[in-house]
Amino acid sequence: MAADGETLNFNVGVLGHIDSGKTSLARALSTTASTAAFDKNPQSRERGITLDLGFSSFTVPLPEHLTGTGYKSLQFTLVDCPGHASLIRTIIGGAQIIDLMMLVIDVTKGMQTQSAECLVIGQIACNKMVVVLNKIDLLAESKRQSAIDRMTKRMLKTLENTKFHGSPVISVAAKPGGPEAPESVTAQGVSELIELLKSQAYLPRRDPSGPFLMAVDHCFSIKGQGTVMTGTVLSGSVSLNDNVEIPTLKVTKKVKSMQMFHRPVSSAMQGDRLGICVTQFDPKLLERGLVCTPDSLHTIHAAIISVNKISYFKGSLQTKAKFHITVGHETVMGRVMFFCLPPPHVNHEEPTERFDFGKEYLYQDSYVTKDSATSEQDKEGGLQGDEVLPKEVWALLEFERPVTCPRLCLIIGSKLDTDIHSNTCRLAFHGTLLEGMEDKNYTETFLPKLKVFKMKLKEGQVERANDDYSVIGRSLFKKETNIQLFVGLKVKLSTGDEGVIEGSFGQSGKFKIRIPNGLKPETKQILGSSSKKKSRAGKGDAEPAKEEETKTDSQPVLITLWFKRYVFDPQKKMIQS
């Protein structure tokens, strides 16, 4: 229950393509809602609208289906998500507190690149949506209704395969006549939209447990009182006299007083809009940012995350590629490395809330899962065919600069440098942060714990049998390879014989293989026949022998060497299971 006991706060994320009229809509809603005819509460008329840095709110009488919840009125806080990179930040930062998403579409243009991206973010961060077709005043009066019906149909079709299928679609003109029109122009359809929002409102699940985290969107001083930070509580709760930290400045302050809906309160929790007053703090130091329970956020240089590719992203996700990584309230460049459980345990479902360092993982050259379109992993990666594709993929993210974020937070990877006008979704993957690496030297201190391996396959040929228990091989190593490193590794011959590399043979990269069980008779025969032909070739019978030798060489005895190498092993050891 909200701390003032009477007003339920319900957060609505307002998303849409640039120029779809989001801000005019937020203004029209707030203005319509605070007219006397609509809101009988005199205080709300005096307060007017609180259009401030993308947050505006209006209060309505409590809808019937929410009676009995202990509240008397319902406040809608509109989170107008401006610009694009900041849209992603705002939504991710506030994912856990956006209760409903309002997707604003310019009725004359329909879905555009950013509208699609908003839809993608909505699917990750929110469960309920309303589609608003704006700017209906631009449609010719005679064709208006049929154009609205057409666009409504198109929107419902677009939403068919998303979690928002069947969402309500409503049409409005938030600012008839466009931005230049006088303020006195009345919006069309906005009262109906407010009724729709009321019908869609529900009692949100709020969790007061865990560390306090608040996104501050405004900071100002009040003479004789101190500095006020206003924002939305993203998680946890806060009470009077608690200490809160401003992590970017590494400063801790005591909460002197708090207000919600312009009333003093003694505590607040997740989802509440709140003003916190502290003393001796210069508001210029914090325009927007985070405040939290002291030491609850960590600053990390790299992270392990669970990964899901966003289906609308057309590119491939390659290991070693760089993406814009949005984590907490920051977007930084980061490099990715994908990995999964090796076959045959690829279908084992992991709990997503923690990462298991006890297991071994297989390196992936690119993101591949059962659901992704790519059917075959690079052979060296050791995954082939559909039946061994993993269900789950993780990634190591290495950031270009450290980021400060809560644990288990949402992460989105995107290609924001793609041309905004090209008609492609720039959001590539999303996931949950499972492990953060706070040590600057994480490559030495942390990564060796991460058992990600590559499967290596080398192939060579048997040149000749040495005796019944050994053969000489070639073409497995380069001339300059240090064969000592491979001594003791097991190899398999194409005849089925198994052997162990014993050491180099001569200077040209040839080597000796010991066959502990002795060569099979048929292997000796194959090798014997090719060496006989070679020796015969020396007895003045050169021409035909050469011909015969090429015949046997077309079916040489092959040597295969398989081994694992751990990506983060400082010794670069080769392991055979």
Coordinates of C-alpha atoms in Angstrom, one line a residue:
M1 CA 0.0 0.0 0.0
A2 CA 1.3 3.5 -0.8
A3 CA 2.7 5.3 2.2
D4 CA 0.0 8.1 2.0
G5 CA -2.5 5.3 2.3
E6 CA -5.0 6.8 -0.1
T7 CA -3.5 7.3 -3.6
L8 CA -2.5 4.3 -5.7
N9 CA 0.4 5.1 -8.0
F10 CA 0.3 3.4 -11.4
N11 CA 3.2 3.9 -13.8
V12 CA 2.6 4.1 -17.6
G13 CA 5.5 4.1 -20.0
V14 CA 4.8 6.3 -23.0
L15 CA 6.7 4.9 -26.0
G16 CA 6.7 5.6 -29.7
H17 CA 8.6 6.7 -32.8
I18 CA 10.1 10.2 -32.7
D19 CA 7.5 12.7 -33.7
S20 CA 4.6 10.4 -33.0
G21 CA 3.3 13.0 -30.5
K22 CA 4.2 11.3 -27.2
T23 CA 4.8 14.5 -25.3
S24 CA 1.7 16.3 -26.7
L25 CA -0.3 13.2 -25.6
A26 CA 1.2 13.3 -22.1
R27 CA 0.3 17.0 -21.8
A28 CA -3.2 16.5 -23.2
L29 CA -3.9 13.6 -20.7
S30 CA -2.7 15.7 -17.7
T31 CA -4.6 18.8 -18.8
T32 CA -7.8 16.9 -19.5
A33 CA -7.5 15.0 -16.3
S34 CA -7.1 18.1 -14.2
T35 CA -10.1 20.0 -15.5
A36 CA -12.9 20.6 -12.9
A37 CA -15.4 18.5 -14.8
F38 CA -13.2 15.5 -14.6
D39 CA -11.3 15.7 -11.3
K40 CA -13.4 17.0 -8.4
N41 CA -10.4 17.1 -6.1
P42 CA -9.5 20.9 -5.6
Q43 CA -5.9 20.1 -4.5
S44 CA -5.2 18.5 -7.9
R45 CA -6.5 21.6 -9.6
E46 CA -4.2 23.8 -7.5
R47 CA -1.3 21.6 -8.2
G48 CA -2.0 21.6 -11.9
I49 CA 0.2 19.3 -13.8
T50 CA 3.6 18.1 -12.9
L51 CA 5.3 18.0 -16.3
D52 CA 8.8 17.5 -15.3
L53 CA 11.6 15.9 -17.2
G54 CA 9.5 13.3 -18.9
F55 CA 7.3 12.6 -15.9
S56 CA 3.8 13.9 -15.6
S57 CA 1.0 12.7 -13.5
F58 CA -2.8 13.1 -13.1
T59 CA -5.2 11.7 -10.5
V60 CA -8.6 10.2 -11.1
P61 CA -11.3 8.8 -8.8
L62 CA -10.6 5.2 -8.1
P63 CA -12.2 2.9 -10.7
E64 CA -14.9 0.5 -9.5
H65 CA -12.9 -2.7 -10.0
L66 CA -10.3 -1.4 -7.6
T67 CA -12.7 -0.6 -4.7
G68 CA -11.9 -2.6 -1.6
T69 CA -8.2 -2.2 -2.1
G70 CA -8.0 0.5 0.6
Y71 CA -7.2 3.4 -1.8
K72 CA -9.4 6.4 -2.6
S73 CA -7.8 7.7 -5.8
L74 CA -5.7 6.5 -8.6
Q75 CA -2.6 8.4 -9.8
F76 CA -1.2 7.7 -13.3
T77 CA 2.4 8.7 -13.6
L78 CA 3.4 9.0 -17.3
V79 CA 7.0 8.1 -18.0
D80 CA 7.6 9.8 -21.3
C81 CA 10.6 8.1 -22.7
P82 CA 12.4 10.7 -24.8
G83 CA 15.2 10.3 -27.4
H84 CA 16.3 6.9 -28.4
A85 CA 19.3 5.6 -26.5
S86 CA 17.7 7.2 -23.4
L87 CA 14.5 5.4 -24.2
I88 CA 16.2 2.1 -23.8
R89 CA 17.9 3.3 -20.6
T90 CA 14.7 4.6 -19.1
I91 CA 12.8 1.4 -19.9
I92 CA 15.5 -0.9 -18.7
G93 CA 16.1 1.2 -15.6
G94 CA 12.4 1.3 -14.9
A95 CA 11.4 -2.1 -16.2
Q96 CA 10.4 -3.4 -12.8
I97 CA 8.1 -0.4 -12.2
I98 CA 6.4 0.2 -15.5
D99 CA 2.9 -1.3 -15.0
L100 CA 1.5 -0.6 -18.4
M101 CA 2.9 0.5 -21.7
M102 CA 1.3 3.0 -24.0
L103 CA 2.6 2.6 -27.6
V104 CA 1.9 5.8 -29.6
I105 CA 1.6 5.4 -33.3
D106 CA 1.4 8.2 -35.9
V107 CA -1.8 7.0 -37.7
T108 CA -0.6 8.4 -41.0
K109 CA 2.6 6.4 -40.9
G110 CA 1.9 3.2 -38.9
M111 CA 4.7 1.1 -37.4
Q112 CA 8.2 2.6 -37.9
T113 CA 11.6 1.4 -37.0
Q114 CA 11.5 2.8 -33.5
S115 CA 7.9 1.7 -32.9
A116 CA 9.1 -1.8 -33.5
E117 CA 12.0 -1.4 -31.1
C118 CA 9.6 0.0 -28.5
L119 CA 7.5 -3.1 -29.0
V120 CA 10.6 -5.3 -28.4
I121 CA 11.5 -3.4 -25.3
G122 CA 8.0 -3.6 -24.1
Q123 CA 7.9 -7.4 -24.5
I124 CA 11.1 -7.7 -22.3
A125 CA 10.0 -5.2 -19.7
C126 CA 6.3 -5.1 -19.4
N127 CA 3.1 -7.3 -19.5
K128 CA 0.3 -5.0 -20.6
M129 CA -0.1 -2.6 -23.4
V130 CA -2.5 0.0 -25.0
V131 CA -1.9 1.2 -28.6
V132 CA -2.8 4.8 -29.2
L133 CA -3.2 5.9 -32.9
N134 CA -2.4 9.6 -32.7
K135 CA -2.9 12.5 -35.2
I136 CA -6.3 11.4 -36.6
D137 CA -6.9 15.1 -37.3
L138 CA -4.5 14.8 -40.2
L139 CA -6.8 12.3 -42.0
A140 CA -9.4 13.7 -44.4
E141 CA -12.8 13.8 -42.6
S142 CA -14.6 11.7 -45.3
K143 CA -12.0 8.9 -45.1
R144 CA -11.0 9.2 -41.5
Q145 CA -13.0 6.2 -40.0
S146 CA -11.9 3.8 -42.8
A147 CA -8.3 4.8 -42.4
I148 CA -8.5 4.3 -38.6
D149 CA -10.1 0.9 -39.1
R150 CA -7.4 -0.1 -41.5
M151 CA -4.6 0.9 -39.2
T152 CA -6.3 -0.8 -36.2
K153 CA -6.4 -4.0 -38.2
R154 CA -2.8 -3.7 -39.1
M155 CA -1.7 -3.0 -35.6
L156 CA -3.7 -6.1 -34.3
K157 CA -2.0 -8.2 -37.0
T158 CA 1.5 -6.9 -35.9
L159 CA 0.8 -7.8 -32.3
E160 CA -0.6 -11.2 -33.1
N161 CA 2.6 -13.1 -32.3
T162 CA 3.6 -11.1 -29.3
K163 CA 2.6 -11.2 -25.7
F164 CA 0.4 -8.1 -26.4
H165 CA -1.9 -9.9 -28.8
G166 CA -5.5 -8.5 -28.5
S167 CA -4.3 -5.3 -26.8
P168 CA -6.9 -2.4 -27.0
V169 CA -6.3 0.1 -29.9
I170 CA -7.7 3.6 -29.5
S171 CA -7.5 6.7 -31.7
V172 CA -6.9 10.3 -30.6
A173 CA -5.7 13.7 -31.8
A174 CA -3.5 14.9 -28.9
K175 CA -2.8 18.3 -30.5
P176 CA -5.1 19.0 -33.4
G177 CA -3.4 21.3 -35.9
G178 CA 0.1 20.2 -34.9
P179 CA 2.7 21.8 -32.6
E180 CA 2.0 25.3 -33.9
A181 CA -1.7 25.2 -33.0
P182 CA -2.8 27.5 -30.1
E183 CA -2.9 26.0 -26.6
S184 CA -6.7 26.5 -26.5
V185 CA -7.3 23.8 -29.1
T186 CA -9.1 20.8 -27.5
A187 CA -7.7 17.4 -27.9
Q188 CA -9.9 14.7 -29.4
G189 CA -10.5 11.3 -27.9
V190 CA -8.4 11.9 -24.8
S191 CA -11.3 11.5 -22.2
E192 CA -12.0 8.1 -23.8
L193 CA -8.3 7.2 -23.5
I194 CA -8.4 8.1 -19.8
E195 CA -11.4 5.8 -19.4
L196 CA -9.5 3.1 -21.2
L197 CA -6.5 3.6 -18.9
K198 CA -8.7 3.4 -15.9
S199 CA -10.2 0.1 -17.1
Q200 CA -6.7 -1.3 -17.7
A201 CA -5.3 -0.3 -14.2
Y202 CA -4.7 -3.0 -11.7
L203 CA -3.1 -3.3 -8.3
P204 CA 0.6 -3.7 -9.1
R205 CA 2.8 -6.2 -7.2
R206 CA 5.3 -4.1 -5.3
D207 CA 8.2 -5.7 -3.4
P208 CA 9.5 -3.7 -0.5
S209 CA 12.3 -6.2 0.2
G210 CA 15.9 -6.0 -1.0
P211 CA 18.1 -2.9 -1.2
F212 CA 16.6 0.5 -1.9
L213 CA 17.2 1.9 -5.4
M214 CA 15.6 5.1 -6.9
A215 CA 16.0 6.7 -10.3
V216 CA 16.3 10.4 -9.7
D217 CA 15.0 12.6 -12.6
H218 CA 15.2 16.0 -10.9
C219 CA 17.3 17.6 -8.2
F220 CA 16.8 21.1 -6.7
S221 CA 17.3 23.0 -3.5
I222 CA 14.6 24.6 -1.3
K223 CA 15.8 27.5 0.8
G224 CA 15.9 26.6 4.5
Q225 CA 15.1 22.9 3.9
G226 CA 17.9 21.3 1.9
T227 CA 18.2 19.6 -1.5
V228 CA 15.3 17.6 -2.9
M229 CA 15.8 14.6 -5.2
T230 CA 12.6 13.5 -7.0
G231 CA 12.2 10.2 -8.7
T232 CA 10.7 6.7 -8.9
V233 CA 11.6 3.9 -6.5
L234 CA 12.8 1.0 -8.6
S235 CA 13.3 -1.5 -5.8
G236 CA 13.2 -1.9 -2.1
S237 CA 11.9 0.7 0.4
V238 CA 13.2 3.7 2.3
S239 CA 12.2 5.3 5.6
L240 CA 13.0 8.6 7.4
N241 CA 16.5 8.9 8.8
D242 CA 17.8 6.1 6.5
N243 CA 21.2 6.6 4.9
V244 CA 21.2 6.7 1.1
E245 CA 24.2 6.7 -1.2
I246 CA 24.7 8.6 -4.4
P247 CA 26.9 6.0 -6.0
T248 CA 28.4 8.1 -8.9
L249 CA 29.7 10.6 -6.3
K250 CA 30.4 8.0 -3.5
V251 CA 28.5 10.3 -1.2
T252 CA 26.2 9.1 1.6
K253 CA 23.4 11.3 3.1
K254 CA 20.7 10.9 5.7
V255 CA 17.0 11.2 4.7
K256 CA 15.7 14.3 6.5
S257 CA 12.1 14.3 5.1
M258 CA 10.1 12.7 2.3
Q259 CA 7.0 13.7 0.3
M260 CA 4.7 11.8 -1.9
F261 CA 1.9 13.6 -3.9
H262 CA 3.0 16.7 -2.0
R263 CA 2.2 15.1 1.4
P264 CA 4.9 14.2 4.0
V265 CA 5.4 10.5 4.4
S266 CA 7.6 8.4 6.7
S267 CA 8.3 5.6 4.2
A268 CA 8.0 4.6 0.5
M269 CA 8.5 1.5 -1.6
Q270 CA 9.0 0.1 -5.1
G271 CA 6.8 1.9 -7.7
D272 CA 6.2 5.0 -5.6
R273 CA 7.0 8.5 -6.9
L274 CA 9.0 10.2 -4.2
G275 CA 10.8 13.4 -3.2
I276 CA 13.7 12.9 -0.7
C277 CA 15.1 15.8 1.1
V278 CA 18.8 15.8 2.3
T279 CA 21.0 18.5 3.6
Q280 CA 24.4 19.9 2.6
F281 CA 24.3 18.6 -0.9
D282 CA 24.8 20.7 -4.1
P283 CA 21.9 19.9 -6.5
K284 CA 24.1 20.7 -9.5
L285 CA 26.1 17.5 -8.8
L286 CA 23.2 15.3 -9.6
E287 CA 20.8 16.2 -12.4
R288 CA 19.7 12.6 -13.1
G289 CA 21.0 9.4 -11.7
L290 CA 20.6 6.8 -8.9
V291 CA 20.4 6.8 -5.2
C292 CA 20.5 3.6 -3.2
T293 CA 21.1 1.7 0.0
P294 CA 24.9 2.3 0.8
D295 CA 27.1 -0.3 -1.0
S296 CA 24.2 -2.1 -2.7
L297 CA 25.3 -1.2 -6.2
H298 CA 28.5 -2.6 -7.6
T299 CA 30.9 -1.2 -10.2
I300 CA 32.0 -3.9 -12.6
H301 CA 34.5 -4.2 -15.5
A302 CA 33.0 -7.4 -17.0
A303 CA 30.0 -9.7 -16.4
I304 CA 28.6 -13.1 -17.1
I305 CA 25.0 -12.9 -18.4
S306 CA 22.3 -15.2 -19.7
V307 CA 21.5 -14.4 -23.3
N308 CA 18.4 -14.4 -25.5
K309 CA 18.6 -13.1 -29.1
I310 CA 15.9 -10.7 -30.1
S311 CA 14.1 -12.3 -33.0
Y312 CA 13.6 -9.1 -35.0
F313 CA 17.4 -8.5 -35.1
K314 CA 18.5 -9.5 -38.6
G315 CA 22.3 -9.7 -38.0
S316 CA 24.2 -12.6 -36.5
L317 CA 25.7 -12.4 -33.0
Q318 CA 29.4 -13.1 -33.4
T319 CA 31.8 -13.8 -30.5
K320 CA 34.3 -10.9 -30.2
A321 CA 31.8 -8.5 -31.8
K322 CA 31.2 -5.1 -30.0
F323 CA 27.7 -4.0 -29.0
H324 CA 26.2 -1.1 -27.1
I325 CA 25.4 -2.6 -23.8
T326 CA 22.7 -1.0 -21.7
V327 CA 23.0 -2.0 -18.1
G328 CA 21.3 -0.2 -15.1
H329 CA 21.2 3.5 -16.2
E330 CA 24.2 3.4 -18.5
T331 CA 25.0 2.4 -22.1
V332 CA 28.6 1.5 -22.8
M333 CA 30.4 -0.4 -25.5
G334 CA 31.2 -4.0 -24.7
R335 CA 32.7 -7.1 -26.4
V336 CA 30.9 -10.4 -26.1
M337 CA 32.0 -14.0 -26.0
F338 CA 29.2 -16.7 -26.3
F339 CA 29.3 -20.1 -24.7
C340 CA 26.9 -23.0 -23.9
L341 CA 26.8 -26.4 -22.1
P342 CA 28.6 -29.0 -24.2
P343 CA 26.6 -31.9 -25.7
P344 CA 25.0 -34.1 -24.4
H345 CA 23.7 -31.9 -21.5
V346 CA 22.6 -29.1 -23.8
N347 CA 18.9 -29.5 -22.9
H348 CA 19.5 -29.3 -19.1
E349 CA 17.6 -26.2 -17.9
E350 CA 19.7 -24.0 -15.6
P351 CA 18.2 -21.8 -12.9
T352 CA 18.7 -18.4 -14.5
E353 CA 19.4 -16.6 -11.2
R354 CA 22.9 -18.0 -10.7
F355 CA 25.8 -19.1 -12.8
D356 CA 27.5 -22.5 -12.1
F357 CA 31.3 -22.2 -12.1
G358 CA 31.5 -26.0 -11.4
K359 CA 30.5 -26.9 -14.9
E360 CA 32.4 -26.9 -18.2
Y361 CA 31.2 -24.8 -21.1
L362 CA 31.7 -25.0 -24.8
Y363 CA 32.9 -21.9 -26.7
Q364 CA 30.6 -20.6 -29.4
D365 CA 31.9 -18.7 -32.4
S366 CA 28.5 -17.1 -32.7
Y367 CA 25.2 -17.3 -30.8
V368 CA 23.4 -20.5 -31.7
T369 CA 20.4 -22.1 -30.0
K370 CA 17.6 -24.5 -30.8
D371 CA 15.4 -21.4 -31.5
S372 CA 17.8 -19.4 -33.5
A373 CA 17.9 -19.6 -37.3
T374 CA 21.5 -20.8 -37.7
S375 CA 21.4 -24.5 -37.9
E376 CA 25.1 -25.4 -37.8
Q377 CA 27.8 -24.2 -35.5
D378 CA 31.3 -23.9 -36.9
K379 CA 32.9 -27.4 -37.0
E380 CA 35.7 -26.3 -34.8
G381 CA 33.2 -25.3 -32.1
G382 CA 32.2 -29.0 -32.1
L383 CA 28.5 -28.5 -32.5
Q384 CA 26.9 -30.0 -35.6
G385 CA 23.3 -30.8 -36.5
D386 CA 20.1 -29.9 -34.9
E387 CA 20.0 -32.4 -32.1
V388 CA 22.9 -31.0 -30.2
L389 CA 22.0 -27.3 -30.4
P390 CA 21.9 -25.8 -26.9
K391 CA 18.8 -24.5 -25.3
E392 CA 20.7 -21.9 -23.3
V393 CA 23.5 -19.6 -24.0
W394 CA 25.6 -17.4 -21.8
A395 CA 28.0 -14.6 -22.6
L396 CA 31.0 -12.9 -21.1
L397 CA 30.7 -9.2 -21.5
E398 CA 33.8 -7.0 -21.2
F399 CA 33.0 -3.3 -20.9
E400 CA 35.1 -0.5 -22.3
R401 CA 34.6 1.4 -19.1
P402 CA 33.3 0.2 -15.7
V403 CA 29.6 0.4 -15.1
T404 CA 27.6 0.8 -11.8
C405 CA 24.5 -1.4 -11.6
P406 CA 22.3 -3.5 -9.3
R407 CA 22.8 -7.3 -9.2
L408 CA 20.6 -9.5 -11.4
C409 CA 19.7 -6.5 -13.5
L410 CA 18.3 -6.5 -17.0
I411 CA 20.8 -6.1 -19.9
I412 CA 20.2 -5.2 -23.5
G413 CA 22.8 -5.4 -26.3
S414 CA 22.1 -3.3 -29.4
K415 CA 23.8 -1.8 -32.5
L416 CA 22.8 1.8 -32.0
D417 CA 25.3 3.0 -34.7
T418 CA 23.0 1.4 -37.3
D419 CA 21.3 4.1 -39.4
I420 CA 18.1 5.1 -37.6
H421 CA 16.4 5.5 -41.0
S422 CA 17.3 2.0 -42.2
N423 CA 14.3 -0.1 -41.5
T424 CA 15.9 -2.6 -39.1
C425 CA 15.7 -3.4 -35.5
R426 CA 18.9 -2.3 -33.7
L427 CA 18.2 -4.3 -30.5
A428 CA 20.2 -7.5 -30.7
F429 CA 19.9 -9.5 -27.4
H430 CA 18.7 -9.2 -23.9
G431 CA 19.7 -11.1 -20.7
T432 CA 20.1 -11.0 -16.9
L433 CA 23.4 -10.1 -15.2
L434 CA 24.4 -13.2 -13.2
E435 CA 28.0 -12.4 -12.1
G436 CA 29.8 -9.1 -12.1
M437 CA 33.6 -8.7 -12.0
E438 CA 34.6 -5.9 -9.7
D439 CA 38.3 -6.5 -9.8
K440 CA 40.1 -4.4 -12.5
N441 CA 42.5 -7.3 -13.1
Y442 CA 39.6 -9.8 -13.6
T443 CA 41.5 -11.4 -16.5
E444 CA 44.0 -12.8 -14.0
T445 CA 41.9 -13.1 -10.9
F446 CA 38.5 -14.1 -12.1
L447 CA 38.5 -15.5 -15.7
P448 CA 40.6 -18.6 -15.0
K449 CA 37.7 -19.9 -12.9
L450 CA 35.5 -19.8 -16.0
K451 CA 35.9 -23.2 -17.7
V452 CA 35.1 -22.4 -21.3
F453 CA 36.8 -24.7 -23.8
K454 CA 37.3 -25.0 -27.5
M455 CA 37.5 -28.4 -29.2
K456 CA 40.5 -28.6 -31.5
L457 CA 40.8 -31.2 -34.3
K458 CA 44.1 -31.8 -36.1
E459 CA 44.6 -34.3 -39.0
G460 CA 47.7 -35.9 -40.5
Q461 CA 48.8 -39.0 -42.3
V462 CA 50.9 -42.1 -41.5
E463 CA 54.0 -42.1 -43.6
R464 CA 55.1 -45.6 -42.8
A465 CA 55.2 -48.3 -40.1
N466 CA 58.4 -48.1 -38.0
D467 CA 58.0 -51.5 -36.4
D468 CA 55.0 -53.6 -35.1
Y469 CA 54.5 -51.1 -32.3
S470 CA 55.1 -47.7 -33.8
V471 CA 54.5 -45.6 -37.0
I472 CA 55.9 -42.4 -38.3
G473 CA 53.4 -39.6 -39.0
R474 CA 53.5 -36.4 -41.0
S475 CA 51.3 -33.3 -41.9
L476 CA 49.9 -33.0 -38.4
F477 CA 52.3 -30.3 -37.3
K478 CA 54.1 -27.5 -39.0
K479 CA 57.9 -27.7 -39.2
E480 CA 58.3 -25.0 -36.5
T481 CA 55.8 -26.6 -34.0
N482 CA 57.2 -27.6 -30.7
I483 CA 56.2 -31.3 -30.8
Q484 CA 57.3 -31.7 -27.2
L485 CA 54.0 -30.0 -26.1
F486 CA 52.0 -32.8 -27.7
V487 CA 54.0 -35.7 -26.3
G488 CA 51.6 -38.1 -24.4
L489 CA 48.5 -37.1 -26.3
K490 CA 46.3 -39.9 -27.7
V491 CA 45.6 -40.2 -31.5
K492 CA 43.4 -42.4 -33.6
L493 CA 44.3 -43.9 -37.0
S494 CA 41.6 -44.2 -39.6
T495 CA 42.1 -48.0 -39.4
G496 CA 40.9 -48.0 -35.8
D497 CA 44.3 -48.4 -34.2
E498 CA 44.9 -46.1 -31.2
G499 CA 48.3 -44.6 -30.4
V500 CA 50.2 -42.0 -28.3
I501 CA 52.5 -39.3 -29.6
E502 CA 56.0 -40.2 -28.5
G503 CA 58.2 -37.4 -29.9
S504 CA 59.5 -35.8 -33.0
F505 CA 61.2 -37.7 -35.8
G506 CA 63.9 -35.8 -37.7
Q507 CA 63.7 -32.0 -38.3
S508 CA 60.7 -31.6 -40.8
G509 CA 57.7 -31.8 -38.4
K510 CA 57.5 -35.7 -38.6
F511 CA 56.8 -37.6 -35.4
K512 CA 56.7 -41.0 -33.9
I513 CA 53.5 -42.7 -32.6
R514 CA 53.6 -45.6 -30.2
I515 CA 50.8 -48.2 -30.7
P516 CA 50.5 -49.8 -27.3
N517 CA 48.4 -52.8 -28.5
G518 CA 50.5 -53.3 -31.7
L519 CA 49.4 -52.6 -35.2
K520 CA 46.4 -54.6 -36.5
P521 CA 47.4 -57.2 -39.3
E522 CA 45.3 -55.3 -41.9
T523 CA 47.0 -52.0 -40.9
K524 CA 50.4 -53.6 -41.4
Q525 CA 49.2 -54.9 -44.7
I526 CA 48.1 -51.4 -46.0
L527 CA 51.3 -49.8 -44.7
G528 CA 53.4 -52.7 -45.8
S529 CA 52.0 -52.6 -49.4
S530 CA 52.7 -48.9 -49.7
S531 CA 56.3 -49.1 -48.4
K532 CA 57.0 -52.2 -50.7
K533 CA 55.9 -50.1 -53.6
K534 CA 58.2 -47.3 -52.6
S535 CA 61.2 -49.7 -52.3
R536 CA 60.3 -51.3 -55.6
A537 CA 60.4 -47.9 -57.1
G538 CA 64.1 -47.7 -56.4
K539 CA 64.9 -50.8 -58.6
G540 CA 65.1 -49.3 -62.1
D541 CA 61.3 -49.8 -62.4
A542 CA 60.5 -46.1 -61.7
E543 CA 57.6 -45.3 -64.0
P544 CA 54.9 -48.0 -63.1
A545 CA 55.8 -47.9 -59.4
K546 CA 55.1 -44.2 -59.3
E547 CA 51.7 -44.9 -60.7
E548 CA 51.0 -47.6 -58.2
E549 CA 52.2 -45.4 -55.3
T550 CA 49.7 -42.7 -56.2
K551 CA 47.0 -45.3 -56.2
T552 CA 47.7 -46.3 -52.5
D553 CA 48.3 -42.7 -51.5
S554 CA 44.7 -42.0 -52.6
Q555 CA 43.7 -44.0 -49.5
P556 CA 46.3 -43.0 -46.9
V557 CA 46.0 -44.0 -43.2
L558 CA 44.8 -40.8 -41.5
I559 CA 45.8 -39.7 -38.0
T560 CA 43.2 -37.7 -35.9
L561 CA 44.2 -35.7 -32.8
W562 CA 41.3 -34.3 -30.7
F563 CA 41.9 -32.2 -27.6
K564 CA 40.2 -29.4 -25.5
R565 CA 41.8 -26.1 -24.7
Y566 CA 40.5 -23.8 -22.0
V567 CA 40.1 -20.3 -23.3
F568 CA 41.2 -18.7 -20.0
D569 CA 43.9 -21.2 -19.0
P570 CA 47.1 -19.2 -18.5
Q571 CA 49.1 -22.4 -19.3
K572 CA 47.2 -23.1 -22.5
K573 CA 47.2 -26.8 -21.6
M574 CA 45.8 -29.4 -24.0
I575 CA 43.3 -31.7 -22.3
Q576 CA 42.0 -35.0 -23.6
S577 CA 39.1 -36.6 -21.7

